[in-house]
PDB file of C-alpha atoms and ligand atoms in Angstrom:
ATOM      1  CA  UNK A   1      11.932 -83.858  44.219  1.00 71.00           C
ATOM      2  CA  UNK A   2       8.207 -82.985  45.468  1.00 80.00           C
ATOM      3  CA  UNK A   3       6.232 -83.557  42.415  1.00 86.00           C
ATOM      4  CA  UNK A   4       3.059 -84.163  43.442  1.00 87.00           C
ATOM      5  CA  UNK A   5       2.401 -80.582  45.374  1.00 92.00           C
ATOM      6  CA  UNK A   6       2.871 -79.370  41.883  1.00 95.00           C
ATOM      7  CA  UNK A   7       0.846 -81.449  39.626  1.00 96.00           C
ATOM      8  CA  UNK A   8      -1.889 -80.026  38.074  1.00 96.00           C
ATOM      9  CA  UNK A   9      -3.035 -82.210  35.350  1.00 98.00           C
ATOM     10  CA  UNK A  10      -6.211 -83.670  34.390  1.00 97.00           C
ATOM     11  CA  UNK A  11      -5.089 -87.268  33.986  1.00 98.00           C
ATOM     12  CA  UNK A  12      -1.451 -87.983  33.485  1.00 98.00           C
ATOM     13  CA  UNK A  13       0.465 -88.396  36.971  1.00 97.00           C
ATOM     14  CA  UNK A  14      -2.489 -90.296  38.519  1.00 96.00           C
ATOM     15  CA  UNK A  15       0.161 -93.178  39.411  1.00 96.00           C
ATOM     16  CA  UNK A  16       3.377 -90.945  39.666  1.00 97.00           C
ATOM     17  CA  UNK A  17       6.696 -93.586  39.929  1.00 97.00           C
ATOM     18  CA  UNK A  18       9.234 -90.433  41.340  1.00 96.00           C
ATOM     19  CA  UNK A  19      12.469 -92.507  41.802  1.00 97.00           C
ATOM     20  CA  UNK A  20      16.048 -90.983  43.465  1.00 97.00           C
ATOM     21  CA  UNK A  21      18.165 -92.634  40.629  1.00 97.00           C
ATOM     22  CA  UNK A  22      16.753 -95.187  37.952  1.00 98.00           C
ATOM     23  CA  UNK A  23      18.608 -96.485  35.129  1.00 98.00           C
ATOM     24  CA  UNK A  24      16.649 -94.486  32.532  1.00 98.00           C
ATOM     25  CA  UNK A  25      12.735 -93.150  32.896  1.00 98.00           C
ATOM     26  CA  UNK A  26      12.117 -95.314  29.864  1.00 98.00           C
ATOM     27  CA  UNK A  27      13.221 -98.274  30.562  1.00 98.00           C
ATOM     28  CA  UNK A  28      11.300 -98.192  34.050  1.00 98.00           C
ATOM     29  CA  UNK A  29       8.092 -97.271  32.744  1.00 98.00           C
ATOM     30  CA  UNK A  30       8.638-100.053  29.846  1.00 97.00           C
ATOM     31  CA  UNK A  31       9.060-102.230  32.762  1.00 97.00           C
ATOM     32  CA  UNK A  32       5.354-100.976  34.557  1.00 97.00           C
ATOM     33  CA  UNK A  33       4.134-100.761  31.214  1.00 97.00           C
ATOM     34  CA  UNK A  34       4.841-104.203  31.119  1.00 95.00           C
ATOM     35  CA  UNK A  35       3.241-104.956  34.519  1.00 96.00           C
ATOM     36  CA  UNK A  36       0.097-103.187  33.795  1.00 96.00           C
ATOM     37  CA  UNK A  37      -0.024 -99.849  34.483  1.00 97.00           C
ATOM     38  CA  UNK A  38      -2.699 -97.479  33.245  1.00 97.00           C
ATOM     39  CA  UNK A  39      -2.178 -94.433  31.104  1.00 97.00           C
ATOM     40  CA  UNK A  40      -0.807 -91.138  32.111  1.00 98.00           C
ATOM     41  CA  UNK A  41       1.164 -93.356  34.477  1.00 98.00           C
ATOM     42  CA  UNK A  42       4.379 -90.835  34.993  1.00 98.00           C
ATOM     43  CA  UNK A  43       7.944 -91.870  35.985  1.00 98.00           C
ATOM     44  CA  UNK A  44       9.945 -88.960  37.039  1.00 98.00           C
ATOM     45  CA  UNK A  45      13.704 -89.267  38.041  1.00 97.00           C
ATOM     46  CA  UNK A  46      16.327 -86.923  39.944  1.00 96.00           C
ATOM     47  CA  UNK A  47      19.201 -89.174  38.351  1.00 96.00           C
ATOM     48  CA  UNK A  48      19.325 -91.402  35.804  1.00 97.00           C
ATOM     49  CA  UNK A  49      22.678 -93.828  35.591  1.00 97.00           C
ATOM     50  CA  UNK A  50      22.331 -94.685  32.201  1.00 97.00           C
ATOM     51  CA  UNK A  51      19.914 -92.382  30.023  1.00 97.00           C
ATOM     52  CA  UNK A  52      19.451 -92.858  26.778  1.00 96.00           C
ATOM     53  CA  UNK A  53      19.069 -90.468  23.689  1.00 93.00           C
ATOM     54  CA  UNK A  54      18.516 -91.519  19.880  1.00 89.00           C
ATOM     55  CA  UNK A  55      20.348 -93.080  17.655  1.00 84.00           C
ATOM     56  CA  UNK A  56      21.705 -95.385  20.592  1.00 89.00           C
ATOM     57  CA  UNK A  57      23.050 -92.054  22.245  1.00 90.00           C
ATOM     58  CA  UNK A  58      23.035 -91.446  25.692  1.00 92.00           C
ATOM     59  CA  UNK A  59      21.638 -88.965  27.529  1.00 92.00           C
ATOM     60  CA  UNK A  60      23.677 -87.236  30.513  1.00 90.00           C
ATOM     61  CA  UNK A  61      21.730 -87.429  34.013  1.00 93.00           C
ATOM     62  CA  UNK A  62      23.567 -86.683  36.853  1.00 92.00           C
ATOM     63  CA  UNK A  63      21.818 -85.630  40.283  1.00 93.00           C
ATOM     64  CA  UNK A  64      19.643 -82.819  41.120  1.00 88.00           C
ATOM     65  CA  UNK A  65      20.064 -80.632  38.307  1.00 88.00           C
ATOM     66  CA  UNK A  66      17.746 -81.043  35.376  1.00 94.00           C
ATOM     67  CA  UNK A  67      14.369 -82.663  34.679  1.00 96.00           C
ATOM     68  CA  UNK A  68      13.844 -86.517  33.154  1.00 97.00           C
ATOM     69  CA  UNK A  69      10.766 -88.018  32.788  1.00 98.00           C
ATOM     70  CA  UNK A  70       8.302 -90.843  30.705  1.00 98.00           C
ATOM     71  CA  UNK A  71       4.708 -90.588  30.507  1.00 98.00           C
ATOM     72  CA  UNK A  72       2.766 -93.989  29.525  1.00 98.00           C
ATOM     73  CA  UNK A  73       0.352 -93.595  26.777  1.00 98.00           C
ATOM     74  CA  UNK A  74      -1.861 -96.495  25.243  1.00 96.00           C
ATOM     75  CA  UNK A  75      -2.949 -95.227  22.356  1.00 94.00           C
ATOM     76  CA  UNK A  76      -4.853 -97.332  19.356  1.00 90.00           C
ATOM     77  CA  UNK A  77      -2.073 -96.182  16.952  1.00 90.00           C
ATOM     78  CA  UNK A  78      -0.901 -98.171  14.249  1.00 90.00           C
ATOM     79  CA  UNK A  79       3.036 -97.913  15.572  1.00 91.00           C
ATOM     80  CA  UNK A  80       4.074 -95.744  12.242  1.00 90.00           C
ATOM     81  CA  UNK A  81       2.158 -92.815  13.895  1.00 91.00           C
ATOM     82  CA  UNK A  82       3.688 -92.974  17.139  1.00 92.00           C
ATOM     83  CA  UNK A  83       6.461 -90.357  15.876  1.00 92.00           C
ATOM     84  CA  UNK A  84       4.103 -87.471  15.798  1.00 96.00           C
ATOM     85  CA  UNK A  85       3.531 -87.858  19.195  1.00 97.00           C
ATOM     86  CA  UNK A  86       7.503 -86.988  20.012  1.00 96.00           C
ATOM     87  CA  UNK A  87       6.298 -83.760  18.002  1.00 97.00           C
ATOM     88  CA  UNK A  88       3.251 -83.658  20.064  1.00 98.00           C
ATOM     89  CA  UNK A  89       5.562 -83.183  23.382  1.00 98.00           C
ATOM     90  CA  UNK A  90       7.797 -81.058  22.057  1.00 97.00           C
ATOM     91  CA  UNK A  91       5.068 -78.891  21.589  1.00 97.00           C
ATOM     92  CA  UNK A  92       4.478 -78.838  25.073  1.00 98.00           C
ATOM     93  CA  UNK A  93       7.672 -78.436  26.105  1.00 98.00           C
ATOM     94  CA  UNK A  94       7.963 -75.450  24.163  1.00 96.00           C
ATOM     95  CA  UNK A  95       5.049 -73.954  25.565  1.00 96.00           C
ATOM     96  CA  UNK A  96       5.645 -75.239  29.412  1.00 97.00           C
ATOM     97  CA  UNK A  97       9.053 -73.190  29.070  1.00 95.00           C
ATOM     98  CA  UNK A  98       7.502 -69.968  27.437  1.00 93.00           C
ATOM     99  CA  UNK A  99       5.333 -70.364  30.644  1.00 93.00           C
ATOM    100  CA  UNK A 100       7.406 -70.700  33.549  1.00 92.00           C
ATOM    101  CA  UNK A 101      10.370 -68.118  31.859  1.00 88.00           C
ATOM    102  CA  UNK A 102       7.521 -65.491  31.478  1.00 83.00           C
ATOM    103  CA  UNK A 103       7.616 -62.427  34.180  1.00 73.00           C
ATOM    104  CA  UNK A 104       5.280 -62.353  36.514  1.00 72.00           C
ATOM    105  CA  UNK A 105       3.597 -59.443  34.273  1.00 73.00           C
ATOM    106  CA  UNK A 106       3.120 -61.783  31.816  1.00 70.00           C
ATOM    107  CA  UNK A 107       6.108 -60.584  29.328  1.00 68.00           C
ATOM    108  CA  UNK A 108       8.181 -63.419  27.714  1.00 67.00           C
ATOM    109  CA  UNK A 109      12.083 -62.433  28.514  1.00 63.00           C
ATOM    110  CA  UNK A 110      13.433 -64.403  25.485  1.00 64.00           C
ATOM    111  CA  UNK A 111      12.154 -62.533  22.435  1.00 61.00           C
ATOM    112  CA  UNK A 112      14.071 -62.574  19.023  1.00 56.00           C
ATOM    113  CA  UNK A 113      15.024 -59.410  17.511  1.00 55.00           C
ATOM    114  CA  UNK A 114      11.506 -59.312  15.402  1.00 54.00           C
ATOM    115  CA  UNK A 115       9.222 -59.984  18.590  1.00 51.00           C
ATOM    116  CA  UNK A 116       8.998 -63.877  18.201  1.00 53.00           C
ATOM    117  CA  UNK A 117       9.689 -66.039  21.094  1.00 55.00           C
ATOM    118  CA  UNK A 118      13.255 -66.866  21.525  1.00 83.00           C
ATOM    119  CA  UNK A 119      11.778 -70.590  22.232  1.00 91.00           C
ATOM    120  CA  UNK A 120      11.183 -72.576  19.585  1.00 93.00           C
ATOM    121  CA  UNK A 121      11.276 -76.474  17.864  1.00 94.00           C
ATOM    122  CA  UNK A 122      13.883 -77.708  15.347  1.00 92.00           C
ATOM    123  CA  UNK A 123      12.481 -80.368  13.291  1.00 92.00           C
ATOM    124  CA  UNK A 124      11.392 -83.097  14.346  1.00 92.00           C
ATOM    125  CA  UNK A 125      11.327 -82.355  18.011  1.00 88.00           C
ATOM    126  CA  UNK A 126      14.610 -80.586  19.688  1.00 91.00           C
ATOM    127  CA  UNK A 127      13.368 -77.568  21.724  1.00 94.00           C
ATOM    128  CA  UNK A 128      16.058 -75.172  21.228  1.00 93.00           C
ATOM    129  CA  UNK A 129      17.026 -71.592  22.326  1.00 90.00           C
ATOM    130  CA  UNK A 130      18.533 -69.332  20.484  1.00 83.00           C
ATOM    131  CA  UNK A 131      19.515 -71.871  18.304  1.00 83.00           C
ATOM    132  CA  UNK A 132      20.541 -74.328  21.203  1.00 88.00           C
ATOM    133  CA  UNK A 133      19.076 -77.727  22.961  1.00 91.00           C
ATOM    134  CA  UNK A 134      17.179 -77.407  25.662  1.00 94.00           C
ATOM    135  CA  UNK A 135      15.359 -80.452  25.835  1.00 95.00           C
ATOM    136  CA  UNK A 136      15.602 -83.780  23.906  1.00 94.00           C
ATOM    137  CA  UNK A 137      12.575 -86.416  24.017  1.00 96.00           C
ATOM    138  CA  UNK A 138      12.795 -90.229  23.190  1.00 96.00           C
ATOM    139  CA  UNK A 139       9.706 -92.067  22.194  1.00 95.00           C
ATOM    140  CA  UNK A 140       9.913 -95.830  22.415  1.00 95.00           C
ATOM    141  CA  UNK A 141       7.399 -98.899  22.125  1.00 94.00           C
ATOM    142  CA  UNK A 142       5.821-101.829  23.467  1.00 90.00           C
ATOM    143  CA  UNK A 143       3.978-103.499  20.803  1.00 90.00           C
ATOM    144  CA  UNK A 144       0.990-106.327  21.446  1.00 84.00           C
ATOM    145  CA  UNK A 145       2.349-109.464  20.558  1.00 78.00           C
ATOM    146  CA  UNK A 146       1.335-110.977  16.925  1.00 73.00           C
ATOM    147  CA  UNK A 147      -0.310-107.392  16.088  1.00 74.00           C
ATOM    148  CA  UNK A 148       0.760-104.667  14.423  1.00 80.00           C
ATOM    149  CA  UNK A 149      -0.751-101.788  17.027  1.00 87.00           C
ATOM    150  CA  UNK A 150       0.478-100.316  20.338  1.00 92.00           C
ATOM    151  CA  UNK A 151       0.638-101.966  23.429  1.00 93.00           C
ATOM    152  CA  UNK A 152       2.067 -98.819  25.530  1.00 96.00           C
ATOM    153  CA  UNK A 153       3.895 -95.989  24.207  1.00 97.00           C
ATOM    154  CA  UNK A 154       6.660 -94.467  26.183  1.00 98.00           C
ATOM    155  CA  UNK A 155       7.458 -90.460  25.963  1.00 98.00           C
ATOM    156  CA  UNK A 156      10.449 -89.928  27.970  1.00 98.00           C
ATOM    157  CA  UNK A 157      11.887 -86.263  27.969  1.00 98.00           C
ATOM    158  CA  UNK A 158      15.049 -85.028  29.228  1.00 97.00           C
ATOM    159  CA  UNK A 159      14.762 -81.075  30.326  1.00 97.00           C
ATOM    160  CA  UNK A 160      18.302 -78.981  31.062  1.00 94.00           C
ATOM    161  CA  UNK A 161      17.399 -76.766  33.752  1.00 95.00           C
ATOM    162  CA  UNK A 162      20.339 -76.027  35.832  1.00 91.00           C
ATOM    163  CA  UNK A 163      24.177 -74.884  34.895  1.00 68.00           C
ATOM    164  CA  UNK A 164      25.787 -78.419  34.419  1.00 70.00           C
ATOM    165  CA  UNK A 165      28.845 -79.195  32.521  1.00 74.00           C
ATOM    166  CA  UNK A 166      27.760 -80.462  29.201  1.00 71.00           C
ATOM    167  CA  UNK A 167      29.955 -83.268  26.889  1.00 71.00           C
ATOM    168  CA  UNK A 168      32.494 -82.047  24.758  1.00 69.00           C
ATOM    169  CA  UNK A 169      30.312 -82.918  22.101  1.00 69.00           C
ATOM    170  CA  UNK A 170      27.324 -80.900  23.271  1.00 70.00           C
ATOM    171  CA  UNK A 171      29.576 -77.674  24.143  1.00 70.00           C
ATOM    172  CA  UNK A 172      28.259 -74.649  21.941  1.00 72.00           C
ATOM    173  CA  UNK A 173      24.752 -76.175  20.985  1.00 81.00           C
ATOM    174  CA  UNK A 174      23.069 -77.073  24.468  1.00 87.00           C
ATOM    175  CA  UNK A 175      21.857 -74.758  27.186  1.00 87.00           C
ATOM    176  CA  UNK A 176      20.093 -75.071  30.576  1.00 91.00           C
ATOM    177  CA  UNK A 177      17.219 -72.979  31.267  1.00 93.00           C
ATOM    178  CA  UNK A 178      19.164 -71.387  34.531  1.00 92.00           C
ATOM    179  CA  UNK A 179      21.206 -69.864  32.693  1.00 87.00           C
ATOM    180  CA  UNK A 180      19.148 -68.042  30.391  1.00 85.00           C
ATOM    181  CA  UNK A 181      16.345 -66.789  33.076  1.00 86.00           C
ATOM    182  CA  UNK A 182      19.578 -65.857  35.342  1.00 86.00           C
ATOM    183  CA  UNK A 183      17.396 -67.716  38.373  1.00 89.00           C
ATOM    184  CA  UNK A 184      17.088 -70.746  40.180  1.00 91.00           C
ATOM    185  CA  UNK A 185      14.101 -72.287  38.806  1.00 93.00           C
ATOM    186  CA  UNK A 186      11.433 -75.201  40.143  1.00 94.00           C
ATOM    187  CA  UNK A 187      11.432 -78.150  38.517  1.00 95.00           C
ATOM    188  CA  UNK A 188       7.967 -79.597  39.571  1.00 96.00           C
ATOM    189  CA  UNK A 189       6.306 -76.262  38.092  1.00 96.00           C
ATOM    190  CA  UNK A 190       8.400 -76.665  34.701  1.00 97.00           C
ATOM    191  CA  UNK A 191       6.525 -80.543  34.845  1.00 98.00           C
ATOM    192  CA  UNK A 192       3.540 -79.526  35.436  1.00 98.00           C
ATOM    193  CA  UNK A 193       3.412 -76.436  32.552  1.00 97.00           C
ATOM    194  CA  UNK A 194       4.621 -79.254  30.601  1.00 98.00           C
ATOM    195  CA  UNK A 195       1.877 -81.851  31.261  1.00 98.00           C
ATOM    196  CA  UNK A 196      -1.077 -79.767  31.309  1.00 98.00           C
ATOM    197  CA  UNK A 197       0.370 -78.234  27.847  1.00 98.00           C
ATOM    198  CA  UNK A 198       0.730 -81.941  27.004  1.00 98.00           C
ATOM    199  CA  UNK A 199      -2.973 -82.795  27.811  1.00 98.00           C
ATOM    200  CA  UNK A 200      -4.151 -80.078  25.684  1.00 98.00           C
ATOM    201  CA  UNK A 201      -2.269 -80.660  22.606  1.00 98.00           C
ATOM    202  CA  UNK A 202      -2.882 -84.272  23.099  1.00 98.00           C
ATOM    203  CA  UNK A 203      -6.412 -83.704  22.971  1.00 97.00           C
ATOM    204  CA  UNK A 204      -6.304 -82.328  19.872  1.00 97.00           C
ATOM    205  CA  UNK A 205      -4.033 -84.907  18.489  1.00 97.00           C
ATOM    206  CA  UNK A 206      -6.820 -87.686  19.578  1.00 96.00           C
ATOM    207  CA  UNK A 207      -9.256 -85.848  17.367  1.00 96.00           C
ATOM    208  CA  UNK A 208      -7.821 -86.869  14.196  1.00 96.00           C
ATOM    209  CA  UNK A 209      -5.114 -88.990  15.250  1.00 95.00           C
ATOM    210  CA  UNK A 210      -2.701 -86.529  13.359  1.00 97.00           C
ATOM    211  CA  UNK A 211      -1.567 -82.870  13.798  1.00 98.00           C
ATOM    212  CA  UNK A 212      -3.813 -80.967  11.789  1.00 97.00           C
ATOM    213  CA  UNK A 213      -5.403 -79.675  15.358  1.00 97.00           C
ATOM    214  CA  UNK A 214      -1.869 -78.172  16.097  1.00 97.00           C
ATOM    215  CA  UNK A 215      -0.007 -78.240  12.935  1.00 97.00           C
ATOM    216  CA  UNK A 216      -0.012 -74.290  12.625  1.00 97.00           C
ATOM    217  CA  UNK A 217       0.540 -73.765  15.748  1.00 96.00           C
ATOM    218  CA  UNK A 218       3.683 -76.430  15.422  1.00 97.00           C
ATOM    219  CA  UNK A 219       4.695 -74.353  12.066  1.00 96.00           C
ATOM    220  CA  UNK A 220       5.157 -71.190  13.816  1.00 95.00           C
ATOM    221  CA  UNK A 221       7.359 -72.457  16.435  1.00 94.00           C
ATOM    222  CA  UNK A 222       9.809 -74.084  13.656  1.00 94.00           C
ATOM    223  CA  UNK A 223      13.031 -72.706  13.933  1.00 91.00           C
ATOM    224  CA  UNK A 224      13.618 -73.846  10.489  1.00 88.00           C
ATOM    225  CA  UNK A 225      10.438 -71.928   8.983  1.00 93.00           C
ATOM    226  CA  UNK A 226      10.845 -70.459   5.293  1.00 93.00           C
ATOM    227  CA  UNK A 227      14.776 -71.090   6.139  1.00 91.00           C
ATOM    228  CA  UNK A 228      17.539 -72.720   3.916  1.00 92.00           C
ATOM    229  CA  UNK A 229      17.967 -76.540   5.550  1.00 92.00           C
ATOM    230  CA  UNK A 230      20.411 -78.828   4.516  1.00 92.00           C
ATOM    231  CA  UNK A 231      19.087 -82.742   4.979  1.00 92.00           C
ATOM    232  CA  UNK A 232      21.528 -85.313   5.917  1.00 89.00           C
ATOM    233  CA  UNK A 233      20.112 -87.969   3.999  1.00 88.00           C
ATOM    234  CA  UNK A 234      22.292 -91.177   3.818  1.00 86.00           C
ATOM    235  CA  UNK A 235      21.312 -91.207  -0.017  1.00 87.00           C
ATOM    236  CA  UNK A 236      22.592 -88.144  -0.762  1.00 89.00           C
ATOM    237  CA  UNK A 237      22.506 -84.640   1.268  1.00 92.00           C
ATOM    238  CA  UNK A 238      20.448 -81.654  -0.641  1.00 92.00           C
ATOM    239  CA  UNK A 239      19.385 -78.344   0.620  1.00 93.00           C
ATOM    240  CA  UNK A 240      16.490 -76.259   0.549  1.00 95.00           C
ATOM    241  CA  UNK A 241      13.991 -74.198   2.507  1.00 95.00           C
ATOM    242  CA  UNK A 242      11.749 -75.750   5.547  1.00 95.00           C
ATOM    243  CA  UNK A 243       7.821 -75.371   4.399  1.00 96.00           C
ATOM    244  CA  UNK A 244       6.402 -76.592   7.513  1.00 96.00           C
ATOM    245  CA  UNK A 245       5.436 -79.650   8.368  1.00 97.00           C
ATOM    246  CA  UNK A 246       2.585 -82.409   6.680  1.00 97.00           C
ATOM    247  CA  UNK A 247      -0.228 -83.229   8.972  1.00 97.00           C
ATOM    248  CA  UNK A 248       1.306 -86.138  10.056  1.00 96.00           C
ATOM    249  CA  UNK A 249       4.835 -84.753  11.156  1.00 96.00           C
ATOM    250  CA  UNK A 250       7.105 -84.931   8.190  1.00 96.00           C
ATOM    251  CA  UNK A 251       9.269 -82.260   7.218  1.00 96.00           C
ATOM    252  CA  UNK A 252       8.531 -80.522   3.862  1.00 97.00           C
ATOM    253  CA  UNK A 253      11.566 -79.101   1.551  1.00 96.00           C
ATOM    254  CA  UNK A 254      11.685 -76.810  -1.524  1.00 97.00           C
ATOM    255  CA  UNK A 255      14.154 -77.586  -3.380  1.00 96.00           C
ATOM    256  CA  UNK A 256      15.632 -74.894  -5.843  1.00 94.00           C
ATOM    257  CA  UNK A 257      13.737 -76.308  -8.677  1.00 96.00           C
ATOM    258  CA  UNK A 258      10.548 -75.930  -6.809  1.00 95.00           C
ATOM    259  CA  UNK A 259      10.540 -79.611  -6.448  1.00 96.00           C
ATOM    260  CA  UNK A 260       8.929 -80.162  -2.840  1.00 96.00           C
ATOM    261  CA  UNK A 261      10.041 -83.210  -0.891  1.00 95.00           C
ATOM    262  CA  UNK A 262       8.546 -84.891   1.770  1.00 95.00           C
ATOM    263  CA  UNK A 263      11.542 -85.586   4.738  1.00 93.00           C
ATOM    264  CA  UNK A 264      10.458 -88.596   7.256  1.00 90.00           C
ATOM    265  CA  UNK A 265      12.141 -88.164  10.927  1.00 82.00           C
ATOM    266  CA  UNK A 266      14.260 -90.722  11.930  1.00 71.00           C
ATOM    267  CA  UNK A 267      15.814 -91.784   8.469  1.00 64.00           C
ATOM    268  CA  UNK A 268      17.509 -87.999   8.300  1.00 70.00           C
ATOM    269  CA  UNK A 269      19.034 -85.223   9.998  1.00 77.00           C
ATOM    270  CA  UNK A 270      17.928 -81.693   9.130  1.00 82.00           C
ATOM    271  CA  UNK A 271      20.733 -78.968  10.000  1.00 78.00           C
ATOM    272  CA  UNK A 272      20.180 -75.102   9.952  1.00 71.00           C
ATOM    273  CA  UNK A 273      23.083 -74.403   7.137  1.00 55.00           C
ATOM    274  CA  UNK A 274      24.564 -72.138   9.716  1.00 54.00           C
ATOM    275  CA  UNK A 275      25.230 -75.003  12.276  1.00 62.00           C
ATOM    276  CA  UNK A 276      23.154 -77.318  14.264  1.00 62.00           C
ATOM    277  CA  UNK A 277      19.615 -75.345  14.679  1.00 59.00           C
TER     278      UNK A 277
HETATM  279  C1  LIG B   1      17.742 -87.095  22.412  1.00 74.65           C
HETATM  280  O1  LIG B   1      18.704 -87.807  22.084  1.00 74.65           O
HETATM  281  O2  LIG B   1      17.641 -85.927  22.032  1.00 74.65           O
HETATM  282  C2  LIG B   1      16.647 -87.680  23.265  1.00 74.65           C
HETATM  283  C3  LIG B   1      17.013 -87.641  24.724  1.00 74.65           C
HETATM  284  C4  LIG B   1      15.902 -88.139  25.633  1.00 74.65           C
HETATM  285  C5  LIG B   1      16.299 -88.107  27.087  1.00 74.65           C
HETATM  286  C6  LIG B   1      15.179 -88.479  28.014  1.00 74.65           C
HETATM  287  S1  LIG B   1      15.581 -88.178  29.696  1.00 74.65           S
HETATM  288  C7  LIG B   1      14.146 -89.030  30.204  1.00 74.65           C
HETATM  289  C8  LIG B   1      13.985 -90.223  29.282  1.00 74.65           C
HETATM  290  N1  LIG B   1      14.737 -91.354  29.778  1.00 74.65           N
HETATM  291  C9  LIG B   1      15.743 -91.692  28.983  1.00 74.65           C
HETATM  292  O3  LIG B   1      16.541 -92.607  29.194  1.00 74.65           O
HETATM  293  N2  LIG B   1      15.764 -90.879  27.913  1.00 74.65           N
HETATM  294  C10 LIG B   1      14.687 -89.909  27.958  1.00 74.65           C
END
């Protein structure tokens, strides 16, 4: 993979790690985090042998077909705010997409029904397409030892670009960009829409530390939005309609009542009550 004719960016890819196979993007950059290196350091793999998802998941990576990457970060964040950074980048992915699908005349090919853009986010930070996963991101930590703040923060993102054969379980509610735009696209130019969208909404993030800088802009791309959820909470599922977000990332619910709860990422799963998005 040629990444560095493509890049772009202001900052992140100054040290670009592009590897043939790694074991996962995060784990390597964990490593050079480890070692030193500076942030916007970029790892970038065309195979990974054992990527990993959340919730101890893995994440499929075979050769030449879709896009996996980590950018370092070393943000002073106390580590409870490093979520809304996973929101942060799928922000970016969102819009890095919307970007390279669009015609060269500037329309956007996947349009819903009522004019919005078929690309959008399902809370917390799944970029789906027409209600299926295009992209999934993992955000892990190094913290300083004997101190509760960040050492290095790791954003590792998994993009499916090409046709691939997805696991049983993913069959039905994953797709690879390919597929929908009908044409062989580049991957470097998908990274780079997606960092420079990256350094902009990062910016804004840095302004507050939180996501009132981007917070409508992450409402509107909610799949969810003014819809009937159901919340997969181990204490008990309930269902009511997404209200957006809070300006720090979580998930707000109506409930029937009018009763408005506050849904954290990571202890839940939200579900469209249709199916997965
Ligand atoms: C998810 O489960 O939705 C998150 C998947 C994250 C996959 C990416 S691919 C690049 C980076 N390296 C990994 O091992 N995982 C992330």
């Amino acid at each position: 993979m040629e990444i560095e004719k493509w890049l772009k960016t202001d900052w992140i890819g100054q040290t670009i790690c592009c590897l043939e196979s790694v074991d996962s993007t995060n784990l390597q950059a964990k490593r050079m985090a480890e070692e030193g290196a500076l942030e916007g350091t970029l790892v970038v793999a065309n195979e990974q042998t054992a990527g990993r998802g959340r919730r101890g998941r893995s994440w499929v990576s075979p050769p030449g077909t879709n896009l996996y990457f980590t950018i370092l970060l070393r943000p002073r964040l106390a580590p409870d705010k490093a979520a809304m950074l996973t929101l942060v980048m799928a922000m970016a992915v969102a819009k890095g997409i919307r970007r390279i699908l669009q015609t060269p005349d500037g329309r956007q090919p996947l349009t819903t029904d009522d004019g919005k853009t078929g690309v959008g986010i399902k809370w917390p930070n799944d970029v789906v397409i027409d209600g299926r996963k295009v992209c999934g991101i993992l955000t892990e930590l190094n913290l300083s030892t004997g101190q509760n703040c960040i050492d290095s923060l790791l954003i590792g993102t998994g993009i499916n670009v090409a046709l691939q054969d997805f696991p049983e379980e993913l069959k039905g509610h994953a797709i690879a960009l390919e597929e929908l735009a009908g044409r062989k696209l580049e991957r470097g130019e998908l990274l780079n829409a997606v960092l420079t969208a990256f350094e902009g909404y990062y910016g804004d993030f840095l302004l507050t530390r939180d996501l009132t800088g981007i917070k409508e802009e992450y409402d509107a791309l909610l799949v969810n939005m003014g819809r009937m959820v159901r919340v997969l909470d181990p204490k008990g599922e309930y269902e009511g309609i997404a209200r957006g977000i809070q300006n720090t990332g979580e998930l707000i619910v109506e409930l029937p009542d009018g009763e408005r709860r506050i849904v954290y990422a990571g202890e839940v799963s939200v579900r469209g009550i249709y199916g997965y998005a």
